[in-house]
Amino acid sequence: MLVGVPKEIKNHEYRVGLTPPSVRELTSRGIEVVVQQGAGEQIGLSDDQYTAAGATLAGSARDVFGRADMIVKVKEPQPQECAMLREGQILYTYLHLAPDPEQTAALVKSGAVCIAYETITGPGGGLPLLAPMSEVAGRMAIQAGAAHLEKSRGGMGLLLGGVPGVAAGHVVIIGAGVVGTNALQMAVGTGARVTVLDKNVDRLRQLDLVYGNRISTLYSNAHAIEEAVLDADLAIGGVLVPGAAAPKLVTRDMISRMKKGAVVVDVAIDQGGCFETSHPTTHADPTFVVDGVIHYCVANMPGAVARTSTFALNNATIGHAVALATKGWRRALLEDVHLRNGLNVCQGKVTYQAVARDLGYDYVPAESLLG
Ligand SMILES: NC(=O)C1=CN([C@@H]2O[C@H](COP(=O)(O)OP(=O)(O)OC[C@H]3O[C@@H](n4cnc5c(N)ncnc54)[C@H](O)[C@@H]3O)[C@@H](O)[C@H]2O)C=CC1
Ligand SMILES: CC(=O)C(=O)O
Ligand SMILES: [Mg+2]
């Protein structure tokens, strides 16, 4: 088995699929690893560190894709990467297929075995390979939002925490999962007034126990969302229905009635976004304005703090990478239902129900392809 790590090519994406310590986890088990030259250099991971960990170097992405049996990446493959995938090759990375019909069609056409980090489940519940990046993005959502509330960035000119004698800003967080909880932690730290909404009342109960009357919790429905966002200075979208396109919870009409110069940070944009007015942006040009409201919709927020993010991601991905590389995909998926839940596309079939439903493909259960 040869594991290949190409350099990421998405805009301002400096994360890398495997760190040198992760490479060592593989090479010490007899797995060969090839890394594209310079893949980690932007975050201080040199080619020398990779070769010291037992990897060989390749001069181009084409070389990595052409030779490797399994590709380990961070972001969804871009069109030129999809074109390099082949029948039976394993692709292990974030995919976010439900809002992305072009990528889905390209992966189906490739015949590759495509395992999405974001739908792999954990024995304790949750999505353990999404969680570390959601921690990063949730924390970043407050700093990105606070920065764009400044006048020079187009915002209304508001300091989230206020000062003595002047009221604090109001942060509204929709979705109280990993993104929401991490945003909440940072928002409370700034001194802002915070409202959190979720459909899961148990989740709101847990937050209430931790933060008491320092925050307001609201059951998420159209009425509560409307009231909260109309009063918000900063609104964060962190909802998720695993694997599916995000529900559009904040309508264009609500946006048009928000305060002028307010900011929305749609973290859920990688699943299509939960604000009707959102579309994906990049770190190079992160915002746009609709009806006087600044929209920050960067689909790879953790890429901005790529060193922290790469190590946090590798902590979560390396276990399954070792299983796939040492057992092969069929046995690894057969033996582990949680890893199997990550299989989204396999040899031309869509094997994740929500993706098949949202994009109009026949759903083929993973089990039926493993026997
Ligand atoms: N833009 C970026 O760079 C990044 C985006 N993300 C995305 O952020 C999103 C959230 O991820 P996590 O927090 O890890 O998910 P999570 O599963 O931990 O939390 C999602 C929460 O949304 C809630 N929810 C579902 N429907 C709702 C509704 N109608 N109203 C209110 N709440 C609702 C769920 O009950 C759950 O508590 C995902 O789409 C994820 O892919 C994550 C990391 C980076
Ligand atoms: C989860 C995701 O989309 C990211 O880390 O970029
Ligand atoms: Mg995409």
Short mmCIF file of C-alpha atoms and ligand atoms in Angstrom, two decimals:
data_model
loop_
_atom_site.label_atom_id
_atom_site.label_comp_id
_atom_site.label_asym_id
_atom_site.label_seq_id
_atom_site.Cartn_x
_atom_site.Cartn_y
_atom_site.Cartn_z
CA MET A 1 0.00 0.00 0.00
CA LEU A 2 1.34 3.41 -1.01
CA VAL A 3 -0.25 6.41 0.74
CA GLY A 4 0.00 9.74 -1.08
CA VAL A 5 -0.23 13.27 0.31
CA PRO A 6 -0.64 16.04 -2.29
CA LYS A 7 -0.20 19.74 -1.51
CA GLU A 8 -3.58 21.42 -0.95
CA ILE A 9 -4.61 23.76 -3.76
CA LYS A 10 -7.77 25.45 -2.47
CA ASN A 11 -7.45 29.24 -1.99
CA HIS A 12 -5.24 30.02 1.04
CA GLU A 13 -5.33 26.41 2.19
CA TYR A 14 -2.09 25.59 3.95
CA ARG A 15 -3.19 22.53 5.93
CA VAL A 16 -1.70 19.17 4.98
CA GLY A 17 -3.26 15.69 5.13
CA LEU A 18 -0.49 14.04 7.16
CA THR A 19 2.04 15.59 9.56
CA PRO A 20 5.52 14.03 9.85
CA PRO A 21 4.49 12.29 13.13
CA SER A 22 1.48 10.79 11.29
CA VAL A 23 3.75 9.65 8.45
CA ARG A 24 5.86 7.88 11.05
CA GLU A 25 2.75 6.08 12.39
CA LEU A 26 2.33 4.61 8.89
CA THR A 27 5.94 3.95 7.88
CA SER A 28 6.66 2.24 11.21
CA ARG A 29 3.96 -0.29 10.22
CA GLY A 30 5.56 -0.95 6.86
CA ILE A 31 3.29 1.38 4.87
CA GLU A 32 5.00 3.46 2.19
CA VAL A 33 4.17 7.18 2.05
CA VAL A 34 4.83 9.67 -0.73
CA VAL A 35 4.46 13.40 -0.01
CA GLN A 36 4.41 16.17 -2.62
CA GLN A 37 7.45 18.42 -2.25
CA GLY A 38 6.64 21.55 -0.24
CA ALA A 39 3.26 20.19 0.96
CA GLY A 40 3.84 21.44 4.52
CA GLU A 41 6.42 24.15 4.06
CA GLN A 42 3.97 27.04 4.63
CA ILE A 43 3.32 25.80 8.17
CA GLY A 44 6.87 24.90 9.09
CA LEU A 45 6.74 21.20 8.12
CA SER A 46 9.79 20.78 5.89
CA ASP A 47 10.47 18.13 3.28
CA ASP A 48 13.39 17.02 5.47
CA GLN A 49 11.00 16.33 8.37
CA TYR A 50 8.87 14.19 6.05
CA THR A 51 11.83 12.18 4.74
CA ALA A 52 13.12 11.74 8.31
CA ALA A 53 9.71 10.22 9.13
CA GLY A 54 10.19 7.73 6.31
CA ALA A 55 8.31 9.35 3.42
CA THR A 56 9.62 9.76 -0.11
CA LEU A 57 9.00 12.98 -2.01
CA ALA A 58 7.20 13.51 -5.32
CA GLY A 59 7.69 16.49 -7.60
CA SER A 60 4.04 17.00 -8.57
CA ALA A 61 0.46 16.26 -7.57
CA ARG A 62 0.11 14.22 -10.77
CA ASP A 63 2.93 11.99 -9.56
CA VAL A 64 1.26 11.53 -6.12
CA PHE A 65 -2.20 10.82 -7.59
CA GLY A 66 -0.73 8.59 -10.29
CA ARG A 67 1.23 6.35 -7.93
CA ALA A 68 -0.66 6.22 -4.62
CA ASP A 69 -3.25 3.59 -3.67
CA MET A 70 -4.74 5.95 -1.08
CA ILE A 71 -4.82 9.76 -1.15
CA VAL A 72 -4.94 11.59 2.19
CA LYS A 73 -6.03 15.23 1.90
CA VAL A 74 -7.76 17.96 3.85
CA LYS A 75 -10.22 19.78 1.57
CA GLU A 76 -12.58 18.33 -1.00
CA PRO A 77 -10.77 17.52 -4.27
CA GLN A 78 -10.81 20.40 -6.73
CA PRO A 79 -11.86 19.60 -10.34
CA GLN A 80 -8.27 18.99 -11.52
CA GLU A 81 -7.74 16.63 -8.56
CA CYS A 82 -10.99 14.73 -9.25
CA ALA A 83 -9.75 14.20 -12.78
CA MET A 84 -6.63 12.45 -11.44
CA LEU A 85 -8.53 9.93 -9.27
CA ARG A 86 -8.94 6.40 -10.60
CA GLU A 87 -11.07 3.30 -10.12
CA GLY A 88 -10.50 1.65 -6.74
CA GLN A 89 -8.19 4.38 -5.40
CA ILE A 90 -9.03 5.42 -1.83
CA LEU A 91 -9.72 9.13 -1.19
CA TYR A 92 -9.72 10.06 2.51
CA THR A 93 -10.57 13.75 3.12
CA TYR A 94 -13.40 16.23 3.76
CA LEU A 95 -15.93 16.08 0.90
CA HIS A 96 -19.14 18.02 1.84
CA LEU A 97 -20.98 16.54 -1.14
CA ALA A 98 -24.63 17.45 -0.53
CA PRO A 99 -24.30 21.08 -1.71
CA ASP A 100 -21.76 20.19 -4.44
CA PRO A 101 -23.32 18.32 -7.43
CA GLU A 102 -20.27 18.85 -9.68
CA GLN A 103 -17.83 17.29 -7.23
CA THR A 104 -20.24 14.42 -6.55
CA ALA A 105 -20.59 13.69 -10.28
CA ALA A 106 -16.80 13.78 -10.70
CA LEU A 107 -16.25 11.37 -7.79
CA VAL A 108 -18.94 9.00 -9.08
CA LYS A 109 -17.29 9.07 -12.51
CA SER A 110 -13.83 8.41 -11.06
CA GLY A 111 -14.76 5.02 -9.59
CA ALA A 112 -12.70 5.89 -6.49
CA VAL A 113 -13.55 4.86 -2.91
CA CYS A 114 -14.35 8.21 -1.30
CA ILE A 115 -14.43 8.45 2.48
CA ALA A 116 -15.57 11.77 3.97
CA TYR A 117 -14.10 12.84 7.30
CA GLU A 118 -17.26 14.77 8.14
CA THR A 119 -19.63 11.79 8.18
CA ILE A 120 -17.44 9.33 10.10
CA THR A 121 -19.14 8.75 13.45
CA GLY A 122 -17.63 7.96 16.83
CA PRO A 123 -18.40 5.30 19.44
CA GLY A 124 -19.38 8.07 21.85
CA GLY A 125 -21.66 9.75 19.28
CA GLY A 126 -20.85 12.90 17.36
CA LEU A 127 -18.54 13.38 14.41
CA PRO A 128 -15.00 13.05 15.76
CA LEU A 129 -13.20 13.92 12.51
CA LEU A 130 -15.27 17.07 12.03
CA ALA A 131 -15.10 18.16 15.67
CA PRO A 132 -11.52 19.53 15.78
CA MET A 133 -12.12 21.77 12.75
CA SER A 134 -15.46 22.84 14.18
CA GLU A 135 -13.65 23.82 17.38
CA VAL A 136 -11.26 25.95 15.34
CA ALA A 137 -13.99 27.49 13.15
CA GLY A 138 -16.30 28.17 16.10
CA ARG A 139 -13.55 30.03 17.93
CA MET A 140 -12.53 31.88 14.77
CA ALA A 141 -16.13 32.90 14.05
CA ILE A 142 -16.05 35.37 16.94
CA GLN A 143 -12.70 36.90 16.01
CA ALA A 144 -13.72 37.15 12.33
CA GLY A 145 -17.09 38.62 13.31
CA ALA A 146 -15.57 41.09 15.77
CA ALA A 147 -13.04 42.26 13.17
CA HIS A 148 -15.74 42.85 10.54
CA LEU A 149 -17.85 44.88 12.99
CA GLU A 150 -15.08 47.49 12.77
CA LYS A 151 -15.81 50.45 10.47
CA SER A 152 -12.75 49.87 8.30
CA ARG A 153 -14.07 46.40 7.41
CA GLY A 154 -17.56 47.69 6.60
CA GLY A 155 -19.19 46.94 9.95
CA MET A 156 -21.30 49.22 12.14
CA GLY A 157 -18.33 50.22 14.33
CA LEU A 158 -19.18 48.20 17.42
CA LEU A 159 -16.96 46.72 20.13
CA LEU A 160 -18.55 43.40 21.11
CA GLY A 161 -17.85 43.74 24.82
CA GLY A 162 -18.84 47.43 25.03
CA VAL A 163 -17.15 49.52 27.74
CA PRO A 164 -18.39 50.71 31.13
CA GLY A 165 -21.40 52.92 30.44
CA VAL A 166 -22.00 51.54 26.93
CA ALA A 167 -23.97 48.35 26.22
CA ALA A 168 -22.22 45.25 24.91
CA GLY A 169 -23.04 43.85 21.46
CA HIS A 170 -25.47 40.98 20.94
CA VAL A 171 -24.10 37.72 19.50
CA VAL A 172 -26.68 35.20 18.25
CA ILE A 173 -25.48 31.65 17.67
CA ILE A 174 -27.73 29.27 15.69
CA GLY A 175 -26.74 25.65 16.35
CA ALA A 176 -25.27 24.68 19.70
CA GLY A 177 -23.02 21.83 18.55
CA VAL A 178 -19.25 21.97 18.41
CA VAL A 179 -19.08 25.19 16.32
CA GLY A 180 -21.76 26.82 18.45
CA THR A 181 -20.26 25.84 21.79
CA ASN A 182 -16.81 27.07 20.82
CA ALA A 183 -18.21 30.32 19.45
CA LEU A 184 -20.18 30.69 22.66
CA GLN A 185 -17.08 30.23 24.79
CA MET A 186 -15.25 32.98 22.87
CA ALA A 187 -18.29 35.29 22.74
CA VAL A 188 -18.74 35.09 26.50
CA GLY A 189 -15.03 35.85 26.86
CA THR A 190 -15.43 39.12 24.93
CA GLY A 191 -18.16 40.29 27.31
CA ALA A 192 -20.86 40.26 24.62
CA ARG A 193 -24.51 39.45 25.34
CA VAL A 194 -25.11 35.98 23.89
CA THR A 195 -28.19 34.08 22.69
CA VAL A 196 -27.89 30.45 21.57
CA LEU A 197 -30.54 28.54 19.61
CA ASP A 198 -30.84 24.82 18.93
CA LYS A 199 -33.57 22.27 18.27
CA ASN A 200 -31.94 19.92 20.76
CA VAL A 201 -33.19 21.06 24.16
CA ASP A 202 -30.83 18.67 25.99
CA ARG A 203 -27.94 20.54 24.42
CA LEU A 204 -29.41 23.85 25.61
CA ARG A 205 -29.85 22.34 29.09
CA GLN A 206 -26.16 21.45 29.23
CA LEU A 207 -25.15 24.98 28.21
CA ASP A 208 -27.54 26.45 30.75
CA LEU A 209 -25.87 24.39 33.47
CA VAL A 210 -22.44 25.71 32.46
CA TYR A 211 -23.26 29.37 31.75
CA GLY A 212 -26.43 29.93 33.82
CA ASN A 213 -28.01 33.33 33.27
CA ARG A 214 -24.84 34.65 31.59
CA ILE A 215 -26.44 33.49 28.30
CA SER A 216 -29.96 33.07 26.88
CA THR A 217 -30.94 29.78 25.31
CA LEU A 218 -33.86 29.50 22.86
CA TYR A 219 -35.54 26.54 21.19
CA SER A 220 -34.90 27.02 17.48
CA ASN A 221 -37.97 27.77 15.36
CA ALA A 222 -38.70 30.41 12.74
CA HIS A 223 -40.16 32.84 15.28
CA ALA A 224 -37.25 32.63 17.73
CA ILE A 225 -34.67 32.87 14.94
CA GLU A 226 -36.38 35.95 13.47
CA GLU A 227 -36.58 37.77 16.82
CA ALA A 228 -32.98 36.94 17.67
CA VAL A 229 -31.35 37.86 14.36
CA LEU A 230 -33.26 41.15 14.06
CA ASP A 231 -31.65 42.19 17.36
CA ALA A 232 -28.20 40.71 16.57
CA ASP A 233 -25.00 42.64 15.93
CA LEU A 234 -23.22 39.39 15.06
CA ALA A 235 -25.05 36.19 14.00
CA ILE A 236 -23.21 32.88 13.67
CA GLY A 237 -24.59 29.92 11.68
CA GLY A 238 -23.41 26.57 13.05
CA VAL A 239 -26.24 24.12 12.32
CA LEU A 240 -25.71 20.67 10.87
CA VAL A 241 -27.90 17.83 9.69
CA PRO A 242 -25.08 15.30 9.09
CA GLY A 243 -24.27 14.79 5.43
CA ALA A 244 -27.25 16.85 4.25
CA ALA A 245 -27.52 20.35 2.84
CA ALA A 246 -27.91 22.88 5.68
CA PRO A 247 -31.48 24.13 6.27
CA LYS A 248 -31.95 27.80 5.25
CA LEU A 249 -33.03 29.11 8.63
CA VAL A 250 -32.42 32.85 8.13
CA THR A 251 -34.38 34.13 5.14
CA ARG A 252 -33.53 36.94 2.76
CA ASP A 253 -36.41 38.91 4.30
CA MET A 254 -34.91 38.58 7.80
CA ILE A 255 -31.52 39.71 6.49
CA SER A 256 -33.11 42.79 4.91
CA ARG A 257 -34.53 43.76 8.32
CA MET A 258 -31.32 43.21 10.31
CA LYS A 259 -29.31 46.20 11.63
CA LYS A 260 -27.21 47.87 8.93
CA GLY A 261 -23.53 47.04 9.47
CA ALA A 262 -24.34 43.85 11.39
CA VAL A 263 -22.21 40.79 10.54
CA VAL A 264 -23.20 37.20 9.80
CA VAL A 265 -20.62 34.41 9.88
CA ASP A 266 -22.09 31.35 8.13
CA VAL A 267 -19.79 28.59 9.33
CA ALA A 268 -22.21 26.00 7.93
CA ILE A 269 -21.42 27.26 4.43
CA ASP A 270 -19.50 24.08 3.63
CA GLN A 271 -22.87 22.28 3.74
CA GLY A 272 -24.49 25.07 1.71
CA GLY A 273 -25.03 27.58 4.54
CA CYS A 274 -27.99 28.33 6.82
CA PHE A 275 -28.53 31.96 5.71
CA GLU A 276 -30.52 32.21 2.47
CA THR A 277 -28.24 35.00 1.26
CA SER A 278 -24.95 33.09 1.75
CA HIS A 279 -22.56 31.88 -0.89
CA PRO A 280 -19.07 30.46 -0.32
CA THR A 281 -16.17 32.91 -0.12
CA THR A 282 -12.41 32.51 0.25
CA HIS A 283 -9.79 33.85 2.64
CA ALA A 284 -8.56 36.09 -0.19
CA ASP A 285 -11.95 37.84 -0.37
CA PRO A 286 -13.91 36.64 2.66
CA THR A 287 -16.96 38.93 2.73
CA PHE A 288 -19.77 40.40 0.66
CA VAL A 289 -22.67 42.67 1.61
CA VAL A 290 -26.39 41.99 1.22
CA ASP A 291 -28.86 44.67 2.34
CA GLY A 292 -26.18 46.37 4.45
CA VAL A 293 -25.28 43.14 6.31
CA ILE A 294 -21.68 41.89 6.04
CA HIS A 295 -21.54 38.17 5.16
CA TYR A 296 -18.42 36.17 6.06
CA CYS A 297 -18.83 32.73 4.42
CA VAL A 298 -15.37 31.17 4.15
CA ALA A 299 -15.71 27.44 3.55
CA ASN A 300 -12.27 26.55 4.90
CA MET A 301 -11.94 28.80 7.93
CA PRO A 302 -9.42 26.51 9.74
CA GLY A 303 -7.05 26.96 6.78
CA ALA A 304 -6.25 30.43 8.18
CA VAL A 305 -4.69 28.88 11.28
CA ALA A 306 -3.32 25.96 9.34
CA ARG A 307 -0.61 24.87 11.74
CA THR A 308 -2.95 24.49 14.71
CA SER A 309 -5.60 22.96 12.45
CA THR A 310 -3.30 20.43 10.78
CA PHE A 311 -2.18 18.95 14.08
CA ALA A 312 -5.74 18.96 15.50
CA LEU A 313 -7.04 17.26 12.35
CA ASN A 314 -4.29 14.62 12.29
CA ASN A 315 -5.04 13.71 15.92
CA ALA A 316 -8.51 12.70 14.71
CA THR A 317 -7.74 11.19 11.28
CA ILE A 318 -4.61 9.08 11.82
CA GLY A 319 -6.34 6.11 13.50
CA HIS A 320 -8.59 5.39 10.54
CA ALA A 321 -5.75 6.19 8.09
CA VAL A 322 -3.71 3.42 9.71
CA ALA A 323 -6.69 1.03 9.56
CA LEU A 324 -7.34 1.75 5.85
CA ALA A 325 -3.66 1.46 4.92
CA THR A 326 -2.96 -1.73 6.86
CA LYS A 327 -6.23 -3.63 6.25
CA GLY A 328 -7.34 -2.26 2.87
CA TRP A 329 -10.64 -0.45 2.47
CA ARG A 330 -12.98 -3.46 2.33
CA ARG A 331 -11.81 -5.02 5.59
CA ALA A 332 -11.37 -1.70 7.37
CA LEU A 333 -14.92 -0.63 6.46
CA LEU A 334 -16.42 -4.06 7.23
CA GLU A 335 -14.85 -4.14 10.69
CA ASP A 336 -15.79 -0.61 11.76
CA VAL A 337 -19.30 0.76 11.38
CA HIS A 338 -18.10 4.26 12.28
CA LEU A 339 -15.55 4.36 9.48
CA ARG A 340 -18.14 2.78 7.18
CA ASN A 341 -20.43 5.75 7.88
CA GLY A 342 -17.76 7.87 6.19
CA LEU A 343 -18.14 6.13 2.85
CA ASN A 344 -19.98 8.59 0.58
CA VAL A 345 -19.12 7.39 -2.93
CA CYS A 346 -17.75 3.97 -3.84
CA GLN A 347 -16.86 2.69 -7.28
CA GLY A 348 -19.47 4.78 -9.04
CA LYS A 349 -22.26 4.49 -6.43
CA VAL A 350 -23.48 7.03 -3.85
CA THR A 351 -23.38 5.25 -0.49
CA TYR A 352 -24.51 8.06 1.83
CA GLN A 353 -28.28 8.39 2.07
CA ALA A 354 -28.55 12.15 2.65
CA VAL A 355 -26.24 12.89 -0.28
CA ALA A 356 -28.20 10.54 -2.58
CA ARG A 357 -31.50 12.14 -1.48
CA ASP A 358 -30.29 15.76 -1.80
CA LEU A 359 -28.68 15.23 -5.21
CA GLY A 360 -31.10 12.72 -6.78
CA TYR A 361 -28.87 9.62 -6.94
CA ASP A 362 -29.91 6.05 -6.16
CA TYR A 363 -28.73 5.21 -2.65
CA VAL A 364 -26.62 2.05 -2.44
CA PRO A 365 -25.86 0.96 1.15
CA ALA A 366 -22.13 0.59 1.82
CA GLU A 367 -22.69 -2.93 3.18
CA SER A 368 -23.90 -4.14 -0.20
CA LEU A 369 -20.54 -3.26 -1.78
CA LEU A 370 -18.34 -4.87 0.85
CA GLY A 371 -19.47 -8.49 0.78
N1 LIG B 1 -16.65 26.89 7.27
C1 LIG B 1 -15.73 26.12 7.82
O1 LIG B 1 -14.54 26.32 7.65
C2 LIG B 1 -16.14 25.01 8.71
C3 LIG B 1 -17.44 24.61 8.72
N2 LIG B 1 -17.87 23.64 9.58
C4 LIG B 1 -19.29 23.31 9.51
O2 LIG B 1 -20.03 23.84 10.59
C5 LIG B 1 -21.26 23.11 10.70
C6 LIG B 1 -21.53 22.75 12.15
O3 LIG B 1 -20.61 21.75 12.57
P1 LIG B 1 -20.61 21.15 14.06
O4 LIG B 1 -20.80 22.22 15.04
O5 LIG B 1 -19.42 20.28 14.16
O6 LIG B 1 -21.90 20.22 14.01
P2 LIG B 1 -22.63 19.59 15.29
O7 LIG B 1 -23.33 18.37 14.79
O8 LIG B 1 -21.71 19.48 16.44
O9 LIG B 1 -23.70 20.71 15.67
C7 LIG B 1 -24.76 21.05 14.83
C8 LIG B 1 -25.93 21.52 15.70
O10 LIG B 1 -26.94 22.03 14.82
C9 LIG B 1 -28.16 21.75 15.47
N3 LIG B 1 -29.27 21.94 14.55
C10 LIG B 1 -29.70 21.14 13.54
N4 LIG B 1 -30.79 21.69 12.96
C11 LIG B 1 -31.03 22.86 13.61
C12 LIG B 1 -32.02 23.88 13.50
N5 LIG B 1 -32.99 23.80 12.59
N6 LIG B 1 -31.95 24.95 14.35
C13 LIG B 1 -30.97 25.05 15.26
N7 LIG B 1 -30.02 24.10 15.43
C14 LIG B 1 -30.07 23.03 14.61
C15 LIG B 1 -27.99 20.34 15.98
O11 LIG B 1 -28.95 20.00 16.96
C16 LIG B 1 -26.57 20.40 16.54
O12 LIG B 1 -26.54 20.74 17.91
C17 LIG B 1 -21.09 21.91 9.75
O13 LIG B 1 -21.74 22.17 8.52
C18 LIG B 1 -19.61 21.83 9.54
O14 LIG B 1 -19.25 21.18 8.35
C19 LIG B 1 -17.03 23.04 10.47
C20 LIG B 1 -15.70 23.38 10.49
C21 LIG B 1 -15.14 24.37 9.57
C1 LIG B 2 -14.59 21.09 8.00
C2 LIG B 2 -14.08 21.90 6.91
O1 LIG B 2 -14.73 22.11 5.93
C3 LIG B 2 -12.77 22.46 7.01
O2 LIG B 2 -12.09 22.22 8.01
O3 LIG B 2 -12.33 23.17 6.08
MG MG B 3 -17.18 22.47 -1.89
#
